[in-house]
XYZ file of C-alpha atoms in Angstrom:
636
model
C 75.220 11.880 -22.967
C 75.665 8.891 -25.208
C 75.284 5.154 -24.785
C 79.048 5.205 -25.140
C 79.134 7.498 -22.120
C 76.873 5.137 -20.173
C 79.121 2.182 -20.834
C 82.207 4.106 -19.732
C 80.673 6.089 -16.879
C 82.926 8.871 -15.696
C 85.130 8.709 -18.787
C 86.583 12.102 -19.728
C 87.299 10.813 -23.235
C 83.644 9.982 -23.861
C 82.561 13.410 -22.675
C 85.152 15.049 -24.910
C 83.851 13.158 -27.944
C 80.266 14.223 -27.216
C 81.258 17.880 -26.815
C 83.468 17.849 -29.889
C 80.795 16.122 -31.965
C 78.223 18.850 -31.252
C 80.794 21.584 -31.866
C 81.663 20.091 -35.267
C 78.017 19.760 -36.198
C 77.346 23.387 -35.301
C 80.256 24.535 -37.451
C 80.072 22.109 -40.385
C 76.548 20.678 -40.437
C 74.354 19.266 -41.755
C 76.536 16.147 -41.974
C 76.029 12.503 -42.787
C 77.161 9.998 -40.167
C 80.293 9.217 -42.169
C 81.138 12.892 -42.729
C 80.580 13.630 -39.072
C 82.866 10.796 -37.939
C 85.609 11.873 -40.345
C 85.740 15.314 -38.712
C 86.418 13.586 -35.374
C 89.154 11.170 -36.435
C 91.544 12.586 -33.840
C 89.409 10.711 -31.273
C 89.667 7.322 -33.005
C 88.802 5.329 -36.110
C 85.971 6.820 -38.166
C 84.030 3.535 -38.290
C 84.100 3.180 -34.493
C 83.159 6.823 -33.988
C 80.243 6.405 -36.388
C 78.823 3.722 -34.090
C 79.110 6.114 -31.128
C 77.576 9.045 -33.009
C 74.635 6.980 -34.219
C 73.463 6.626 -30.624
C 74.308 10.140 -29.482
C 71.421 11.312 -27.296
C 71.384 15.104 -27.235
C 68.337 17.425 -27.259
C 69.924 19.732 -29.828
C 70.524 16.900 -32.299
C 68.146 16.653 -35.256
C 67.869 13.948 -37.904
C 66.843 15.076 -41.392
C 64.812 13.278 -44.088
C 67.932 13.045 -46.266
C 69.758 11.061 -43.581
C 71.964 13.877 -42.328
C 72.292 15.293 -38.819
C 71.972 18.937 -37.772
C 72.466 20.980 -34.593
C 68.999 22.387 -33.916
C 70.134 25.495 -32.054
C 71.936 26.682 -35.198
C 68.736 26.307 -37.236
C 65.952 27.395 -34.875
C 67.398 30.243 -32.799
C 65.299 33.388 -33.247
C 62.393 31.694 -35.044
C 58.765 31.766 -33.957
C 56.051 29.113 -34.380
C 52.390 29.891 -33.850
C 49.471 27.966 -32.381
C 45.724 28.608 -32.203
C 44.311 28.183 -28.688
C 41.465 25.965 -27.487
C 39.383 26.383 -24.328
C 41.108 23.373 -22.736
C 44.534 24.912 -23.323
C 43.472 28.279 -21.906
C 42.010 26.694 -18.775
C 45.115 24.599 -18.078
C 47.940 26.747 -19.534
C 49.040 23.653 -21.466
C 49.498 23.583 -25.250
C 49.060 20.597 -27.542
C 52.460 20.242 -29.216
C 51.472 18.423 -32.386
C 51.728 19.557 -35.092
C 52.325 23.282 -34.607
C 55.115 23.214 -32.015
C 56.853 19.911 -32.800
C 59.994 21.473 -34.361
C 60.994 23.392 -31.194
C 60.254 20.920 -28.377
C 63.975 20.347 -27.789
C 64.154 23.781 -26.159
C 61.605 23.098 -23.418
C 63.912 22.028 -20.600
C 61.756 23.985 -18.130
C 64.552 25.088 -15.788
C 63.959 27.948 -13.318
C 60.177 27.911 -13.776
C 60.395 28.496 -17.519
C 58.226 27.022 -20.253
C 58.729 23.267 -20.344
C 57.847 20.234 -22.428
C 56.192 17.258 -20.711
C 54.303 14.059 -21.450
C 50.636 14.865 -21.939
C 49.318 12.372 -19.365
C 51.637 13.645 -16.631
C 50.884 17.300 -17.363
C 47.131 16.689 -17.406
C 47.280 15.026 -13.987
C 49.490 17.801 -12.626
C 47.101 20.558 -13.722
C 43.866 18.580 -13.287
C 43.064 18.888 -16.987
C 41.233 16.684 -19.482
C 43.339 14.496 -21.822
C 45.239 16.174 -24.652
C 45.544 14.977 -28.253
C 49.344 15.130 -28.419
C 51.785 12.719 -26.834
C 53.835 15.676 -25.612
C 52.638 19.107 -24.521
C 54.109 22.515 -23.722
C 53.456 23.548 -20.115
C 53.256 27.313 -19.572
C 53.535 29.048 -16.196
C 50.117 29.137 -14.533
C 48.090 32.171 -15.577
C 49.925 32.791 -18.861
C 46.780 32.419 -20.970
C 44.400 34.100 -18.539
C 43.543 36.986 -20.885
C 43.255 34.825 -24.030
C 40.129 33.574 -25.787
C 39.284 30.437 -27.764
C 40.858 30.709 -31.235
C 43.462 33.331 -30.317
C 46.847 32.994 -31.982
C 49.928 32.791 -29.774
C 53.570 32.212 -30.615
C 56.517 30.398 -29.090
C 59.896 31.782 -30.068
C 63.363 30.332 -29.518
C 65.386 32.972 -27.668
C 68.846 32.241 -26.263
C 68.122 28.521 -26.425
C 64.861 28.753 -24.457
C 61.172 28.997 -25.361
C 59.536 32.382 -24.998
C 55.793 33.128 -25.090
C 54.396 35.811 -27.399
C 51.033 37.216 -28.457
C 51.294 37.470 -32.257
C 49.537 38.316 -35.488
C 50.158 36.612 -38.850
C 52.686 38.579 -40.926
C 53.276 36.125 -43.796
C 51.502 33.195 -45.490
C 54.171 30.960 -47.078
C 53.175 28.372 -49.671
C 55.063 25.216 -48.745
C 53.460 22.944 -51.346
C 56.365 23.118 -53.880
C 59.056 22.503 -51.262
C 57.093 19.690 -49.651
C 56.523 18.087 -53.025
C 60.275 17.782 -53.502
C 60.726 16.164 -50.080
C 58.000 13.522 -50.322
C 57.629 10.508 -52.538
C 54.094 9.818 -53.785
C 53.213 7.513 -50.896
C 55.968 8.644 -48.530
C 55.725 9.588 -44.873
C 58.215 11.568 -42.777
C 58.651 12.792 -39.224
C 56.921 16.152 -39.014
C 59.719 17.915 -37.117
C 62.399 16.595 -39.507
C 60.477 17.965 -42.477
C 60.325 21.405 -40.871
C 64.055 21.436 -40.121
C 64.815 20.498 -43.724
C 62.535 23.265 -45.002
C 64.369 25.776 -42.807
C 67.761 24.707 -44.123
C 66.518 25.236 -47.670
C 64.835 28.566 -46.842
C 66.252 30.222 -43.668
C 63.708 33.064 -43.967
C 60.840 30.766 -42.955
C 59.289 31.459 -39.530
C 61.455 34.512 -38.907
C 58.124 36.332 -38.528
C 54.794 34.910 -37.279
C 52.942 32.865 -39.899
C 49.899 30.610 -39.735
C 50.195 27.513 -37.515
C 51.982 24.570 -39.131
C 48.841 22.436 -39.101
C 46.983 25.026 -41.186
C 49.933 25.482 -43.568
C 50.237 21.725 -44.122
C 46.505 21.365 -44.709
C 46.547 24.170 -47.292
C 49.449 22.428 -49.057
C 47.535 19.108 -49.253
C 49.218 17.285 -46.360
C 47.934 15.769 -43.133
C 49.563 14.660 -39.894
C 49.063 11.895 -37.363
C 51.187 10.683 -34.439
C 53.934 13.223 -35.189
C 54.127 12.030 -38.799
C 53.374 13.947 -42.001
C 52.193 12.654 -45.408
C 50.145 13.658 -48.419
C 46.376 13.823 -47.843
C 44.783 10.380 -48.066
C 47.792 8.489 -46.693
C 46.799 5.354 -44.756
C 48.452 6.026 -41.399
C 46.833 2.959 -39.788
C 48.282 0.606 -42.415
C 51.679 2.281 -42.076
C 51.576 1.959 -38.305
C 50.703 -1.733 -38.596
C 53.532 -2.285 -41.070
C 56.079 -0.605 -38.794
C 54.876 -2.434 -35.690
C 54.969 -5.784 -37.463
C 58.498 -5.209 -38.730
C 59.628 -4.132 -35.261
C 58.090 -7.211 -33.620
C 59.688 -9.497 -36.211
C 63.084 -7.911 -35.590
C 62.830 -7.758 -31.789
C 61.656 -11.346 -31.320
C 63.387 -12.893 -34.343
C 60.103 -13.952 -35.945
C 59.082 -14.576 -39.525
C 56.759 -12.056 -41.153
C 53.748 -14.385 -40.763
C 54.541 -14.998 -37.083
C 54.871 -11.272 -36.428
C 51.590 -10.576 -38.260
C 49.783 -13.176 -36.131
C 51.314 -11.873 -32.895
C 50.372 -8.260 -33.607
C 46.858 -9.281 -34.717
C 46.283 -11.287 -31.515
C 47.431 -8.393 -29.328
C 45.294 -5.899 -31.279
C 42.254 -8.143 -30.923
C 42.822 -8.351 -27.177
C 43.209 -4.557 -27.002
C 39.858 -4.087 -28.738
C 38.289 -6.533 -26.315
C 39.767 -4.629 -23.387
C 38.335 -1.345 -24.659
C 34.893 -2.935 -25.118
C 35.047 -4.518 -21.677
C 35.910 -1.222 -19.998
C 33.220 0.745 -21.855
C 30.436 -1.797 -21.396
C 29.948 -4.991 -19.446
C 29.828 -7.896 -21.891
C 30.364 -11.652 -22.038
C 34.101 -12.032 -22.657
C 33.865 -15.767 -23.328
C 31.147 -15.303 -25.954
C 33.124 -12.447 -27.524
C 36.243 -14.618 -27.750
C 34.292 -17.549 -29.204
C 32.836 -15.369 -31.968
C 36.185 -13.902 -32.975
C 38.134 -17.175 -32.904
C 35.372 -19.116 -34.648
C 35.250 -16.534 -37.441
C 38.849 -17.352 -38.483
C 40.186 -20.352 -36.528
C 43.291 -20.685 -38.740
C 44.263 -17.007 -38.600
C 46.582 -17.427 -35.617
C 48.252 -20.652 -36.768
C 51.665 -18.929 -36.863
C 51.555 -18.524 -33.083
C 52.538 -22.198 -32.867
C 56.178 -21.104 -32.682
C 57.230 -20.601 -29.020
C 58.908 -17.311 -29.879
C 55.687 -15.962 -31.388
C 53.635 -16.986 -28.349
C 56.162 -15.404 -25.994
C 56.044 -12.228 -28.097
C 52.252 -12.131 -27.754
C 52.441 -12.390 -23.988
C 55.254 -9.867 -23.696
C 53.638 -7.322 -26.012
C 50.057 -7.486 -24.802
C 50.021 -9.001 -21.347
C 53.298 -8.081 -19.644
C 51.491 -5.973 -17.028
C 49.095 -7.735 -14.694
C 45.460 -6.657 -15.025
C 42.362 -8.761 -14.229
C 40.424 -7.695 -17.342
C 43.410 -8.212 -19.642
C 44.086 -11.630 -18.118
C 40.420 -12.631 -18.460
C 40.509 -11.682 -22.140
C 43.735 -13.651 -22.661
C 42.230 -16.702 -20.948
C 39.100 -16.542 -23.098
C 40.926 -16.050 -26.404
C 43.598 -18.654 -25.677
C 41.105 -21.250 -24.414
C 38.968 -20.827 -27.532
C 42.061 -21.082 -29.719
C 43.091 -24.280 -27.923
C 39.663 -25.772 -28.525
C 38.804 -24.490 -32.014
C 42.149 -23.617 -33.586
C 44.374 -25.963 -35.611
C 46.184 -28.706 -33.707
C 49.581 -27.098 -34.346
C 48.698 -24.067 -32.235
C 47.251 -25.921 -29.230
C 50.483 -25.992 -27.236
C 50.892 -22.217 -27.566
C 47.217 -21.628 -26.797
C 47.317 -23.734 -23.621
C 50.510 -21.993 -22.503
C 48.909 -18.560 -22.974
C 45.776 -19.676 -21.153
C 47.934 -21.067 -18.355
C 49.770 -17.751 -17.976
C 46.426 -15.952 -17.726
C 44.801 -18.181 -15.109
C 48.008 -18.268 -13.064
C 47.885 -14.478 -12.719
C 44.177 -14.731 -11.920
C 45.103 -16.861 -8.895
C 44.211 -20.335 -10.236
C 47.599 -22.011 -10.226
C 46.301 -25.591 -10.434
C 44.338 -24.733 -13.589
C 47.506 -23.152 -14.971
C 49.393 -26.364 -14.271
C 46.701 -28.347 -16.105
C 47.003 -26.048 -19.133
C 50.775 -26.524 -19.244
C 50.351 -30.302 -19.057
C 47.889 -30.117 -21.973
C 50.431 -28.052 -23.899
C 52.918 -30.913 -23.559
C 50.280 -33.429 -24.643
C 49.917 -31.385 -27.822
C 53.694 -31.011 -28.273
C 55.944 -32.823 -25.803
C 58.962 -30.573 -26.284
C 57.226 -27.192 -26.122
C 59.819 -25.164 -24.167
C 57.799 -22.460 -22.391
C 55.386 -25.025 -20.914
C 58.280 -27.224 -19.801
C 59.837 -24.273 -18.013
C 56.629 -23.309 -16.201
C 56.131 -26.886 -15.025
C 59.764 -27.037 -13.894
C 59.234 -23.952 -11.769
C 56.024 -25.449 -10.340
C 57.917 -28.659 -9.517
C 60.527 -26.591 -7.710
C 57.804 -24.789 -5.763
C 56.459 -28.190 -4.716
C 59.952 -29.123 -3.520
C 60.612 -31.700 -6.258
C 64.069 -30.732 -7.521
C 64.513 -34.010 -9.387
C 61.436 -33.477 -11.579
C 62.232 -29.808 -12.060
C 65.715 -30.635 -13.359
C 64.307 -33.378 -15.574
C 61.870 -30.924 -17.184
C 64.610 -28.325 -17.664
C 66.745 -31.019 -19.274
C 64.155 -31.340 -22.062
C 64.575 -27.650 -22.999
C 67.286 -26.531 -25.372
C 69.499 -24.395 -23.143
C 67.618 -25.371 -19.997
C 70.836 -25.780 -18.033
C 71.508 -22.052 -18.507
C 68.337 -21.003 -16.679
C 68.596 -19.404 -13.221
C 66.273 -22.126 -11.939
C 68.754 -24.825 -12.968
C 71.562 -23.145 -10.990
C 69.363 -22.697 -7.925
C 68.231 -26.330 -7.914
C 71.799 -27.606 -7.676
C 71.802 -26.721 -3.978
C 68.653 -28.737 -3.342
C 69.142 -31.904 -5.413
C 68.608 -35.074 -3.348
C 71.883 -36.491 -2.050
C 72.667 -39.984 -3.345
C 73.830 -42.711 -0.967
C 75.146 -45.458 -3.265
C 76.272 -47.487 -0.268
C 72.615 -48.125 0.594
C 70.259 -50.510 -1.124
C 66.641 -49.586 -1.740
C 65.488 -51.807 1.127
C 68.227 -50.782 3.592
C 67.371 -48.592 6.537
C 67.584 -44.908 5.632
C 70.724 -42.980 6.522
C 68.704 -40.319 8.411
C 67.880 -42.629 11.353
C 64.114 -42.705 10.818
C 64.088 -46.493 10.862
C 62.234 -46.607 7.532
C 63.537 -48.156 4.339
C 65.715 -45.901 2.190
C 63.333 -46.236 -0.801
C 60.356 -44.815 1.117
C 62.255 -42.257 3.162
C 64.995 -40.269 1.360
C 65.612 -42.034 -1.945
C 65.287 -39.327 -4.593
C 64.282 -36.724 -1.982
C 66.077 -33.753 -0.507
C 67.106 -33.785 3.128
C 64.225 -32.328 5.166
C 66.658 -30.013 6.938
C 67.454 -28.400 3.581
C 63.763 -27.761 2.993
C 63.289 -26.415 6.500
C 66.140 -23.895 6.650
C 64.299 -21.344 4.510
C 66.886 -20.932 1.749
C 64.888 -22.793 -0.889
C 61.674 -21.007 0.040
C 63.407 -17.649 -0.350
C 64.913 -18.645 -3.700
C 61.486 -19.799 -4.915
C 60.171 -16.311 -4.211
C 63.177 -14.762 -5.978
C 62.512 -16.829 -9.102
C 58.825 -15.931 -8.953
C 59.871 -12.263 -9.009
C 61.363 -12.743 -12.483
C 57.853 -13.140 -13.953
C 57.128 -10.566 -16.647
C 54.704 -8.524 -14.538
C 57.418 -7.859 -11.933
C 60.574 -7.654 -14.024
C 60.434 -3.864 -14.427
C 60.287 -3.406 -10.654
C 63.137 -5.838 -10.043
C 65.474 -4.568 -12.739
C 64.605 -0.958 -11.965
C 65.749 -1.373 -8.359
C 68.689 -3.568 -9.283
C 69.904 -0.985 -11.763
C 70.407 1.354 -8.799
C 72.971 -1.140 -7.500
C 74.400 -2.283 -10.819
C 74.425 0.624 -13.254
C 75.117 -0.034 -16.937
C 74.085 -3.707 -16.958
C 71.657 -4.977 -19.575
C 68.332 -6.516 -18.535
C 69.654 -9.990 -19.353
C 72.713 -9.378 -17.183
C 70.567 -8.081 -14.352
C 68.327 -11.148 -14.409
C 71.207 -13.495 -13.778
C 72.154 -15.666 -10.835
C 74.119 -12.787 -9.304
C 70.889 -10.829 -8.865
C 70.326 -12.879 -5.698
C 73.104 -10.829 -4.092
C 72.553 -7.363 -2.657
C 69.479 -5.516 -1.505
C 67.579 -4.817 -4.735
C 65.747 -8.100 -5.242
C 65.032 -8.445 -1.533
C 63.538 -4.942 -1.382
C 61.493 -5.652 -4.527
C 60.157 -8.809 -2.872
C 59.088 -7.330 0.426
C 58.806 -3.547 0.191
C 57.741 -3.934 -3.458
C 54.963 -6.380 -2.519
C 56.094 -9.262 -4.750
C 56.524 -11.705 -1.866
C 52.884 -11.199 -0.849
C 51.845 -12.035 -4.422
C 54.117 -15.087 -4.339
C 52.450 -16.397 -1.197
C 48.950 -15.711 -2.530
C 49.556 -17.368 -5.903
C 51.837 -20.254 -4.890
C 50.455 -21.397 -1.521
C 48.677 -24.346 -3.171
C 52.036 -25.653 -4.420
C 54.172 -24.977 -1.339
C 54.447 -27.378 1.567
C 52.184 -26.504 4.501
C 55.191 -25.683 6.695
C 56.514 -23.314 4.022
C 53.188 -21.471 3.852
C 53.337 -20.927 7.608
C 56.943 -19.723 7.413
C 56.245 -17.437 4.449
C 53.302 -15.839 6.248
C 55.591 -15.060 9.180
C 58.110 -13.428 6.854
C 55.636 -10.919 5.428
C 55.981 -8.469 8.317
C 59.756 -8.664 8.698
C 61.607 -5.425 7.920
C 65.238 -4.918 7.046
C 67.636 -3.508 9.599
C 71.301 -2.682 10.113
C 73.426 -5.215 11.981
C 76.940 -5.275 13.338
C 78.863 -8.512 12.817
C 79.981 -9.515 16.334
C 81.422 -12.995 15.823
C 81.845 -15.587 13.093
C 82.431 -19.301 13.680
C 81.679 -22.718 12.253
C 78.410 -22.785 14.185
C 77.086 -19.470 12.912
C 77.389 -15.703 12.779
C 76.389 -13.516 15.716
C 74.783 -10.207 14.698
C 73.808 -7.181 16.805
C 70.680 -5.362 15.646
C 71.460 -1.617 15.701
C 67.753 -0.836 16.277
C 66.662 -3.328 18.973
C 70.217 -3.855 20.339
C 69.435 -7.574 20.504
C 71.819 -10.238 19.246
C 70.854 -13.089 16.961
C 72.792 -16.029 15.560
C 72.534 -16.790 11.850
C 73.346 -20.385 10.962
C 74.422 -19.792 7.355
C 77.505 -17.800 6.302
C 77.053 -14.023 6.077
C 79.176 -11.635 4.080
C 81.274 -9.476 6.392
C 83.784 -9.875 9.176
C 83.616 -8.943 12.871
C 83.157 -5.196 13.202
C 81.465 -4.782 9.816
C 78.049 -3.186 9.515
C 75.561 -4.845 7.170
C 72.107 -4.026 5.875
C 70.000 -7.206 5.722
C 66.669 -8.833 6.428
C 66.657 -11.621 9.030
C 64.068 -14.286 8.315
C 63.257 -16.982 10.868
C 62.975 -20.574 9.649
C 62.420 -23.817 11.633
C 66.156 -24.500 11.685
C 67.274 -20.960 12.617
C 67.659 -17.422 11.304
C 68.526 -16.646 7.696
C 70.096 -13.362 6.558
C 69.051 -12.273 3.044
C 69.698 -9.262 0.833
C 72.980 -8.620 2.635
C 74.978 -5.478 1.820
C 78.141 -4.484 3.697
C 77.991 -0.822 4.760
C 80.968 1.380 3.929
C 80.679 3.668 6.952
C 78.775 4.575 10.095
C 77.187 7.506 8.276
C 75.869 5.232 5.537
C 74.401 2.911 8.175
C 72.743 5.911 9.827
C 71.173 6.965 6.523
C 69.825 3.442 5.924
C 68.350 3.352 9.425
C 66.714 6.728 8.795
C 65.051 5.405 5.636
C 63.965 2.221 7.418
C 62.346 4.286 10.181
C 60.043 6.048 7.713
C 56.363 5.170 8.001
C 56.046 5.013 4.205
C 59.266 3.319 3.211
C 60.649 4.362 -0.201
C 62.014 1.211 -1.895
C 64.244 3.111 -4.340
C 65.708 5.277 -1.590
C 66.369 2.199 0.540
C 68.291 0.476 -2.254
C 70.163 3.670 -3.107
C 71.288 4.233 0.473
C 72.019 0.540 1.057
C 74.496 0.453 -1.801
C 76.059 3.813 -0.915
C 76.793 5.935 -3.954
C 78.526 8.795 -5.616
C 76.210 11.217 -3.834
C 77.795 10.443 -0.478
C 81.407 10.502 0.608
C 82.449 7.654 2.871
C 84.120 8.182 6.235
C 86.245 5.976 8.432
C 84.529 4.112 11.195
């Protein structure tokens, strides 16, 4: 499949292009991108096809050091690659893939109990084995290596497009030094598998019989490997890795080279601190003070908001108490001892850390200090705007968003429009308030939202939804939402429309995000909201039949309890429709959230079956709630 296929799901034309492209490559390859596209001009303009081919994702597709593409099954069929066994591999029937088996990993699909390729961590857990060196491993059927001993040589051959196990003996000892010398520049580095494919194209007789393992051949030729890369002996892989990572960060986050260097260095420092903290108990604050004091100006380029956001996204996206403690210590020291220009970024990073550690008021203080250092620092303004919304102060939240370039495009801005205080220009400040309280307008509702709006639960629910867009939850939210909205980008998924449907609601409650919201935001919420939110925690979704709709509300029949309930706010669906939803009780009445209209009685039955499970599967619930290609609909 290709990205082109993804964007035009179900398109016969896209599938035809993919099939034709591989057929051409098998017949004509190796081909450059331009040559490849030219052979397919009957499907469209060569330049457009080149864009499609560049992102073709196909196991049999190989990319060569000279920039050309090749169909791997035409190159590797019938060849055998050897590997020398270790005790760990024998005990687990799992083989380290790098470097010896890298060129043939595309053939390990593992169907029908055959040899398969897997991620090392997953395979180790599955077989109860110790960690492996390689990122990917070859998993053999259990018992395959039972008669083998440490140091034995085995082979994996490509036969009919699948991997086959063999016991082998070395029959040839090729000298690859001359051929490798022509492929590599003096300080060059290449992907190990690509190098092997290129060598095979230049000499098809290679590996037709068992030879020494690739790692031993490369070592004899004066080359060494690391992280699936190959270079001449003495190559600085660490420096190369840092260079690549820095360039990638600069490109991804649109940073200057200096900003990217500072961001990567900060994340690496935190990673080292995490490793030290896990291995041995030590004083994190003292550790941070020593490292920041040693070079207080080193992180000056983090002053740019984009660089600070990159740091948080790269190193601290996932919530972890030790990681957050390290971030707090480093950022606090940087705020105190670093140059003035970086204080806003440092306070923002510290605020993010203490917020996740459950100290929201300290986080708020850090964000305020960030604005004292730089009044227009966008990320701090946004965090304070969200805090103001959580406190129920829509006016201040909108004011803070208004100080951010593009603030009106934020989801928070759109949400707040429903909760902005209503103006009553006919009233003077000292007139009696319109609500009938008997108090003056200026002390009652001037600049404040109607209390009924705060009490009906909608704002509280939206606050939790916005909280769910924090970086530590975004993978859960978008992962579930993608089940409902295939082919949307992450930015499109995290849009105002994400409030519709079941995905975000399931992520909040079944995914546990709402419990985190209540724990971390209770100090900002009104006391009545905390009480309401606590009541919501145990509420499960159900399937309802729409009985009646009117100006006063919507009457729903719960298909589980067979009780009726009236929802005061509009609900998608007409009388007779079946909906999947969660009904939350607020002081002013019931609120239906995460509403999805069912397509059939059978779909409703499947949703109810999932909901009845003791251990509810969030992904299955979303999948069944939206219906899908896996199920045919029937008439009610």
